[in-house]
Amino acid sequence: MRDVAIVGAGMTPFGELWESSLRQMFADAALEALGSAGVDHLDALYVGNMSGGQFVGQEHLGPMMAEQIGMSGVPAMRVESACASGGMALRLAYLEVASGQSDLVLAAGVEKMTDGADVTAVLATAADQETEVYHGITFPGLYAMMARAHMEERGTTLEDMAWVSVKNHRHGALNPKAQYRREITVDDVLGSAPVAEPLRLLNCSPVSDGAAAVLVVPLDRAREFTDRPVQVLGSGAATAPMALADRADVTRLEAVRLSAERAYQAAGIRPSDIDVAEVHDCFSIAEILCIEAMGLTDGCNPVQAAESGYTALGGTRPVNTSGGLKSKGHPVGATGVAQAIEIYEQLRGEAGDRQVEGADIGVTQNMGGSGASSVVHVFRRG
């Protein structure tokens, strides 16, 4: 297997992008990524997208998006793994380059969620239809049950979860491409409208449009395209039962733990080596569950990591410096690639006011549904 690097990146702003279509958002991000590396051709294209067919009535995205950027003829494939679609697209691009099959592969993600579809119903297709959705459950409801169980078992409080949102909005206020560039307070979170007890509106990530793309190449060719490549040290993926009722413990994300362990092993690192991380905070309880499963808190109680500053900018291990899904936005198919772009910028020293000083190793974690699929990537400054 060859060593692999990212040498270019492109991303739209995230938010309610009324003037941009699905294909236009993809093209904007893809062409920015290619232009940043000075590349005018590809060997392959992977497009992460959860549900273009239901959100905007468009399937068969591979050839459509290849043509949109003038690459008709290139092998192109849509990748779907619910909210982990973007991360899985990156994993496939990484594996294709590492295997020696291709040299120039674009991993992208795109989602257009605000064009009038029933977003709650579309997202619910990533849950177990027979045992969960048929009985009326939604994803806020599923994560609310996980949160309630965590509160009962670990003593987690509403304030603990609120601090995750507060921290991530503080980071997102520094991100020019974030959907919500404003800080909030614990009182704001606790006083926001109930969605599914105990979760409030400001415990939940928003509905978003957006696209992101990265160019993946062999490490030994990386300097042809940039003087600051970022190496992909390792990738790990895993699954778990979709239905909460089929899990041994709903307060632990087994797929996240397994995917992280596999990525760490492939990269030859330990969690303590990680300087900065982007994890899947679709709800504030999810960040707590993810950093715990990934071993990112080194003895600090994951429940208090946000309030204590451990996972904040300037802390021991900053998490979601982009603002996370909560503040940056969550266009589901694009999220995993956008996470990789945040780490790419951090390791290149390009994160501006969000910069983690001396960042050398970063990690991303992207998951689908209520944690039934998860993919983790480890990166190193090149």
Short mmCIF file of C-alpha atoms in Angstrom, two decimals:
data_model
loop_
_atom_site.label_atom_id
_atom_site.label_comp_id
_atom_site.label_asym_id
_atom_site.label_seq_id
_atom_site.Cartn_x
_atom_site.Cartn_y
_atom_site.Cartn_z
CA MET A 1 0.00 0.00 0.00
CA ARG A 2 1.25 3.48 -0.90
CA ASP A 3 1.35 6.49 1.40
CA VAL A 4 -1.38 9.01 0.61
CA ALA A 5 -1.79 12.78 0.97
CA ILE A 6 -4.35 15.53 0.49
CA VAL A 7 -3.04 18.37 -1.67
CA GLY A 8 -6.09 20.51 -2.43
CA ALA A 9 -9.41 21.46 -0.86
CA GLY A 10 -12.53 23.41 -1.72
CA MET A 11 -15.71 24.16 0.18
CA THR A 12 -18.82 26.28 -0.15
CA PRO A 13 -20.24 28.19 2.78
CA PHE A 14 -22.74 26.08 4.72
CA GLY A 15 -26.28 27.32 5.27
CA GLU A 16 -29.51 27.98 3.40
CA LEU A 17 -28.03 28.43 -0.07
CA TRP A 18 -31.20 29.32 -1.96
CA GLU A 19 -29.39 30.51 -5.07
CA SER A 20 -27.26 27.38 -5.53
CA SER A 21 -28.39 24.02 -6.92
CA LEU A 22 -27.01 20.63 -5.89
CA ARG A 23 -24.79 20.46 -8.98
CA GLN A 24 -23.63 24.05 -8.66
CA MET A 25 -22.56 23.61 -5.04
CA PHE A 26 -20.64 20.48 -5.99
CA ALA A 27 -18.94 22.22 -8.90
CA ASP A 28 -17.97 25.22 -6.78
CA ALA A 29 -16.25 23.04 -4.17
CA ALA A 30 -14.71 20.59 -6.65
CA LEU A 31 -13.25 23.23 -8.95
CA GLU A 32 -11.82 25.13 -5.97
CA ALA A 33 -10.10 21.94 -4.80
CA LEU A 34 -8.70 21.20 -8.26
CA GLY A 35 -7.65 24.80 -8.81
CA SER A 36 -5.83 24.97 -5.48
CA ALA A 37 -3.65 22.06 -6.63
CA GLY A 38 -3.31 23.20 -10.23
CA VAL A 39 -4.94 20.01 -11.55
CA ASP A 40 -7.02 19.77 -14.74
CA HIS A 41 -7.80 16.04 -14.83
CA LEU A 42 -8.78 13.18 -12.53
CA ASP A 43 -8.45 9.42 -12.43
CA ALA A 44 -11.60 8.90 -10.33
CA LEU A 45 -14.32 10.73 -8.43
CA TYR A 46 -16.30 9.77 -5.32
CA VAL A 47 -19.35 11.84 -4.33
CA GLY A 48 -20.70 11.47 -0.79
CA ASN A 49 -24.44 12.10 -0.74
CA MET A 50 -27.04 10.75 1.63
CA SER A 51 -30.31 11.32 -0.19
CA GLY A 52 -30.26 13.45 -3.31
CA GLY A 53 -33.17 11.40 -4.59
CA GLN A 54 -35.46 12.47 -1.77
CA PHE A 55 -34.15 15.95 -1.07
CA VAL A 56 -34.12 17.19 -4.69
CA GLY A 57 -35.27 14.20 -6.76
CA GLN A 58 -31.83 13.49 -8.22
CA GLU A 59 -30.01 10.16 -8.12
CA HIS A 60 -27.15 8.88 -10.33
CA LEU A 61 -24.86 11.63 -9.13
CA GLY A 62 -21.54 10.14 -10.28
CA PRO A 63 -21.81 10.87 -14.01
CA MET A 64 -23.78 14.07 -13.43
CA MET A 65 -21.11 15.58 -11.21
CA ALA A 66 -18.23 14.38 -13.40
CA GLU A 67 -19.81 16.14 -16.38
CA GLN A 68 -20.50 19.23 -14.31
CA ILE A 69 -16.77 19.80 -13.79
CA GLY A 70 -15.73 18.80 -17.31
CA MET A 71 -14.61 15.30 -16.34
CA SER A 72 -17.12 13.18 -18.25
CA GLY A 73 -15.54 9.78 -18.91
CA VAL A 74 -13.84 9.57 -15.52
CA PRO A 75 -15.03 6.71 -13.26
CA ALA A 76 -17.41 8.36 -10.80
CA MET A 77 -19.54 6.95 -8.01
CA ARG A 78 -22.00 8.22 -5.43
CA VAL A 79 -21.27 6.94 -1.90
CA GLU A 80 -24.04 6.59 0.70
CA SER A 81 -23.69 5.85 4.40
CA ALA A 82 -26.30 8.23 5.82
CA CYS A 83 -24.57 11.16 7.56
CA ALA A 84 -21.21 9.36 7.14
CA SER A 85 -21.44 9.49 3.33
CA GLY A 86 -18.75 12.15 2.96
CA GLY A 87 -16.32 10.37 5.27
CA MET A 88 -16.88 7.09 3.44
CA ALA A 89 -16.24 8.83 0.09
CA LEU A 90 -12.92 10.03 1.48
CA ARG A 91 -12.11 6.52 2.67
CA LEU A 92 -12.75 5.04 -0.78
CA ALA A 93 -10.61 7.72 -2.43
CA TYR A 94 -7.83 7.04 0.08
CA LEU A 95 -7.98 3.28 -0.55
CA GLU A 96 -7.99 3.73 -4.33
CA VAL A 97 -4.83 5.83 -4.22
CA ALA A 98 -3.16 3.67 -1.56
CA SER A 99 -3.79 0.54 -3.65
CA GLY A 100 -2.05 2.03 -6.67
CA GLN A 101 -5.18 1.94 -8.82
CA SER A 102 -5.25 5.73 -9.31
CA ASP A 103 -3.10 8.78 -8.66
CA LEU A 104 -5.53 11.72 -8.75
CA VAL A 105 -8.83 11.09 -6.97
CA LEU A 106 -11.37 13.66 -5.84
CA ALA A 107 -13.37 12.90 -2.70
CA ALA A 108 -16.37 15.19 -2.41
CA GLY A 109 -19.63 15.49 -0.52
CA VAL A 110 -22.76 17.49 -1.25
CA GLU A 111 -26.30 17.86 0.06
CA LYS A 112 -29.17 20.22 -0.72
CA MET A 113 -31.58 19.95 2.20
CA THR A 114 -33.61 23.18 2.05
CA ASP A 115 -35.56 22.83 -1.21
CA GLY A 116 -38.82 21.74 0.41
CA ALA A 117 -38.43 18.06 1.28
CA ASP A 118 -39.67 16.73 4.62
CA VAL A 119 -36.22 16.75 6.18
CA THR A 120 -37.25 14.84 9.31
CA ALA A 121 -38.74 12.05 7.20
CA VAL A 122 -35.77 11.88 4.82
CA LEU A 123 -33.26 11.70 7.65
CA ALA A 124 -35.37 9.02 9.35
CA THR A 125 -34.59 6.67 6.46
CA ALA A 126 -31.20 6.20 8.14
CA ALA A 127 -32.89 4.61 11.17
CA ASP A 128 -34.44 1.13 11.38
CA GLN A 129 -37.77 1.47 9.57
CA GLU A 130 -39.52 -1.57 11.02
CA THR A 131 -38.51 -1.33 14.66
CA GLU A 132 -38.04 2.44 15.09
CA VAL A 133 -39.49 4.71 12.41
CA TYR A 134 -42.78 2.80 12.05
CA HIS A 135 -43.47 3.56 15.69
CA GLY A 136 -42.94 7.29 15.22
CA ILE A 137 -39.37 7.83 16.37
CA THR A 138 -37.19 10.56 14.81
CA PHE A 139 -33.47 11.19 15.11
CA PRO A 140 -33.95 13.86 17.78
CA GLY A 141 -35.98 11.22 19.63
CA LEU A 142 -33.30 8.56 19.25
CA TYR A 143 -30.55 10.86 20.51
CA ALA A 144 -32.85 12.06 23.28
CA MET A 145 -33.14 8.47 24.50
CA MET A 146 -29.35 8.11 24.34
CA ALA A 147 -28.98 11.36 26.26
CA ARG A 148 -31.50 10.32 28.91
CA ALA A 149 -29.75 6.98 29.40
CA HIS A 150 -26.40 8.77 29.70
CA MET A 151 -27.86 11.14 32.29
CA GLU A 152 -29.16 8.22 34.34
CA GLU A 153 -25.98 6.14 34.09
CA ARG A 154 -23.23 8.78 34.15
CA GLY A 155 -24.84 11.74 35.90
CA THR A 156 -24.67 13.91 32.79
CA THR A 157 -26.68 17.13 33.14
CA LEU A 158 -28.48 19.49 30.80
CA GLU A 159 -25.74 22.01 31.52
CA ASP A 160 -23.02 19.55 30.49
CA MET A 161 -24.66 19.10 27.10
CA ALA A 162 -25.30 22.82 26.78
CA TRP A 163 -21.58 23.52 27.18
CA VAL A 164 -20.85 21.46 24.05
CA SER A 165 -23.08 23.77 22.03
CA VAL A 166 -21.60 26.88 23.66
CA LYS A 167 -18.04 25.77 22.92
CA ASN A 168 -18.77 24.87 19.32
CA HIS A 169 -20.59 28.13 18.63
CA ARG A 170 -17.60 29.98 20.08
CA HIS A 171 -15.40 28.19 17.54
CA GLY A 172 -17.90 28.59 14.71
CA ALA A 173 -18.07 32.35 15.27
CA LEU A 174 -14.47 32.37 14.00
CA ASN A 175 -15.23 30.34 10.86
CA PRO A 176 -16.18 32.43 7.80
CA LYS A 177 -17.95 29.46 6.17
CA ALA A 178 -20.04 28.45 9.20
CA GLN A 179 -23.83 28.61 9.01
CA TYR A 180 -24.22 30.20 12.45
CA ARG A 181 -21.36 32.58 13.22
CA ARG A 182 -22.53 33.70 16.62
CA GLU A 183 -21.76 32.79 20.20
CA ILE A 184 -24.44 31.50 22.56
CA THR A 185 -24.67 30.97 26.31
CA VAL A 186 -25.69 28.06 28.50
CA ASP A 187 -28.88 29.96 29.35
CA ASP A 188 -29.59 30.34 25.62
CA VAL A 189 -29.37 26.58 25.18
CA LEU A 190 -31.44 25.73 28.25
CA GLY A 191 -34.04 28.31 27.31
CA SER A 192 -34.43 27.23 23.69
CA ALA A 193 -37.50 25.32 22.57
CA PRO A 194 -37.80 21.65 23.56
CA VAL A 195 -37.38 19.28 20.61
CA ALA A 196 -37.30 15.84 22.25
CA GLU A 197 -36.74 15.77 25.99
CA PRO A 198 -34.11 16.36 27.24
CA LEU A 199 -32.81 17.93 24.00
CA ARG A 200 -33.50 21.58 23.22
CA LEU A 201 -33.26 23.29 19.85
CA LEU A 202 -29.75 24.54 20.56
CA ASN A 203 -28.60 20.98 21.34
CA CYS A 204 -29.31 20.09 17.69
CA SER A 205 -27.37 20.69 14.47
CA PRO A 206 -29.23 22.66 11.78
CA VAL A 207 -30.60 21.79 8.35
CA SER A 208 -27.98 22.90 5.84
CA ASP A 209 -26.92 23.07 2.21
CA GLY A 210 -23.29 22.79 1.16
CA ALA A 211 -20.47 20.95 -0.56
CA ALA A 212 -16.84 20.12 0.15
CA ALA A 213 -14.06 18.41 -1.82
CA VAL A 214 -10.45 17.27 -1.36
CA LEU A 215 -7.87 16.00 -3.85
CA VAL A 216 -6.14 12.78 -2.81
CA VAL A 217 -2.79 11.73 -4.35
CA PRO A 218 0.21 9.47 -3.60
CA LEU A 219 2.46 11.07 -1.01
CA ASP A 220 5.50 10.69 -3.27
CA ARG A 221 3.81 12.96 -5.83
CA ALA A 222 2.34 15.44 -3.36
CA ARG A 223 5.02 18.10 -3.81
CA GLU A 224 4.02 18.41 -7.47
CA PHE A 225 0.83 20.07 -6.30
CA THR A 226 1.60 21.87 -3.04
CA ASP A 227 4.51 22.65 -0.74
CA ARG A 228 2.37 21.76 2.29
CA PRO A 229 0.70 18.39 1.77
CA VAL A 230 -1.18 16.68 4.57
CA GLN A 231 -0.63 12.95 4.85
CA VAL A 232 -3.52 10.57 5.47
CA LEU A 233 -1.89 8.29 8.02
CA GLY A 234 -4.75 5.85 8.47
CA SER A 235 -8.42 5.11 7.96
CA GLY A 236 -10.82 2.93 9.93
CA ALA A 237 -14.50 2.09 9.54
CA ALA A 238 -17.01 0.03 11.47
CA THR A 239 -20.72 -0.67 11.91
CA ALA A 240 -23.09 -1.41 14.79
CA PRO A 241 -26.74 -2.48 15.02
CA MET A 242 -28.99 0.22 13.57
CA ALA A 243 -31.75 -0.06 16.16
CA LEU A 244 -31.01 1.17 19.66
CA ALA A 245 -32.96 -1.80 21.07
CA ASP A 246 -30.44 -4.19 19.49
CA ARG A 247 -27.43 -2.61 21.23
CA ALA A 248 -25.92 -3.88 24.44
CA ASP A 249 -25.49 -0.32 25.77
CA VAL A 250 -27.06 2.76 24.17
CA THR A 251 -24.67 5.05 26.04
CA ARG A 252 -21.64 3.68 24.17
CA LEU A 253 -20.96 4.03 20.45
CA GLU A 254 -19.33 0.75 19.53
CA ALA A 255 -18.87 1.58 15.84
CA VAL A 256 -17.07 4.78 16.80
CA ARG A 257 -14.77 2.91 19.18
CA LEU A 258 -13.94 0.23 16.59
CA SER A 259 -13.39 2.66 13.72
CA ALA A 260 -11.11 4.80 15.88
CA GLU A 261 -9.08 1.82 17.06
CA ARG A 262 -8.65 0.63 13.48
CA ALA A 263 -7.58 4.08 12.28
CA TYR A 264 -5.15 4.51 15.17
CA GLN A 265 -3.62 1.09 14.48
CA ALA A 266 -3.27 1.83 10.76
CA ALA A 267 -1.65 5.19 11.54
CA GLY A 268 0.59 3.86 14.29
CA ILE A 269 -0.58 6.42 16.84
CA ARG A 270 -2.29 6.59 20.23
CA PRO A 271 -5.14 8.93 21.15
CA SER A 272 -2.71 10.95 23.26
CA ASP A 273 -0.79 11.84 20.07
CA ILE A 274 -3.75 13.73 18.62
CA ASP A 275 -3.55 17.53 18.65
CA VAL A 276 -6.94 18.45 17.14
CA ALA A 277 -10.11 16.56 16.26
CA GLU A 278 -13.35 17.00 14.35
CA VAL A 279 -16.10 14.66 15.61
CA HIS A 280 -19.75 14.14 14.71
CA ASP A 281 -21.77 16.43 17.00
CA CYS A 282 -25.14 16.12 15.25
CA PHE A 283 -26.57 16.56 18.78
CA SER A 284 -24.56 17.80 21.74
CA ILE A 285 -24.76 14.41 23.45
CA ALA A 286 -23.10 12.90 20.36
CA GLU A 287 -19.87 14.84 20.92
CA ILE A 288 -19.68 13.54 24.48
CA LEU A 289 -20.28 9.97 23.31
CA CYS A 290 -17.77 10.27 20.46
CA ILE A 291 -14.84 11.72 22.38
CA GLU A 292 -15.38 9.06 25.03
CA ALA A 293 -15.44 6.24 22.46
CA MET A 294 -12.32 7.61 20.76
CA GLY A 295 -10.31 8.01 23.96
CA LEU A 296 -9.71 11.71 23.38
CA THR A 297 -9.88 12.98 26.94
CA ASP A 298 -6.86 11.40 28.68
CA GLY A 299 -8.37 11.09 32.16
CA CYS A 300 -10.64 14.13 31.87
CA ASN A 301 -14.30 13.21 32.29
CA PRO A 302 -15.77 13.51 28.76
CA VAL A 303 -18.97 14.89 30.26
CA GLN A 304 -17.17 17.99 31.59
CA ALA A 305 -14.62 18.33 28.76
CA ALA A 306 -16.35 21.28 27.08
CA GLU A 307 -17.07 23.26 30.26
CA SER A 308 -13.54 22.75 31.63
CA GLY A 309 -11.98 24.01 28.39
CA TYR A 310 -10.22 20.70 27.71
CA THR A 311 -11.79 20.45 24.23
CA ALA A 312 -11.87 24.20 23.52
CA LEU A 313 -9.39 26.27 21.54
CA GLY A 314 -6.43 26.79 23.85
CA GLY A 315 -7.25 23.60 25.74
CA THR A 316 -5.44 20.29 25.91
CA ARG A 317 -7.17 18.74 22.88
CA PRO A 318 -9.41 21.09 20.88
CA VAL A 319 -12.43 19.38 19.34
CA ASN A 320 -14.59 20.81 16.53
CA THR A 321 -12.55 23.93 15.94
CA SER A 322 -14.63 24.49 12.79
CA GLY A 323 -17.71 24.97 14.95
CA GLY A 324 -18.70 21.36 14.41
CA LEU A 325 -21.97 20.30 12.88
CA LYS A 326 -23.75 22.42 15.49
CA SER A 327 -22.42 25.81 14.38
CA LYS A 328 -20.73 25.19 11.03
CA GLY A 329 -23.78 23.30 9.72
CA HIS A 330 -24.60 19.76 8.67
CA PRO A 331 -25.36 19.21 4.96
CA VAL A 332 -25.28 15.50 5.63
CA GLY A 333 -23.42 14.21 2.56
CA ALA A 334 -20.78 16.94 2.78
CA THR A 335 -20.04 16.82 6.49
CA GLY A 336 -17.29 14.17 6.52
CA VAL A 337 -15.28 15.91 3.79
CA ALA A 338 -15.72 19.30 5.48
CA GLN A 339 -14.28 17.80 8.66
CA ALA A 340 -11.20 16.70 6.71
CA ILE A 341 -10.83 20.21 5.29
CA GLU A 342 -10.79 21.70 8.79
CA ILE A 343 -7.98 19.34 9.79
CA TYR A 344 -6.19 19.99 6.48
CA GLU A 345 -6.23 23.73 7.20
CA GLN A 346 -5.20 23.22 10.83
CA LEU A 347 -2.18 21.10 9.88
CA ARG A 348 -1.16 23.58 7.18
CA GLY A 349 -1.42 26.47 9.64
CA GLU A 350 -4.23 28.11 7.66
CA ALA A 351 -7.07 28.10 10.20
CA GLY A 352 -6.73 31.78 11.11
CA ASP A 353 -8.31 32.71 14.44
CA ARG A 354 -9.17 29.02 14.96
CA GLN A 355 -5.56 27.87 14.60
CA VAL A 356 -4.31 25.25 17.07
CA GLU A 357 -0.68 26.16 17.63
CA GLY A 358 1.80 23.43 16.76
CA ALA A 359 -0.87 21.04 15.45
CA ASP A 360 0.89 18.05 13.91
CA ILE A 361 -1.64 15.19 14.06
CA GLY A 362 -5.39 15.53 13.55
CA VAL A 363 -8.33 13.17 13.37
CA THR A 364 -11.85 13.21 11.92
CA GLN A 365 -14.82 11.06 12.92
CA ASN A 366 -18.00 10.96 10.83
CA MET A 367 -20.97 8.71 11.61
CA GLY A 368 -24.29 7.70 10.14
CA GLY A 369 -27.65 7.45 11.85
CA SER A 370 -27.53 6.99 15.58
CA GLY A 371 -24.02 5.56 15.29
CA ALA A 372 -24.68 2.50 13.11
CA SER A 373 -21.77 3.44 10.84
CA SER A 374 -18.60 5.35 11.62
CA VAL A 375 -15.42 6.25 9.77
CA VAL A 376 -12.27 7.77 11.27
CA HIS A 377 -9.25 9.25 9.50
CA VAL A 378 -5.90 10.24 10.97
CA PHE A 379 -3.82 12.99 9.34
CA ARG A 380 -0.29 14.30 9.84
CA ARG A 381 1.28 17.59 8.81
CA GLY A 382 3.41 16.81 5.75
#
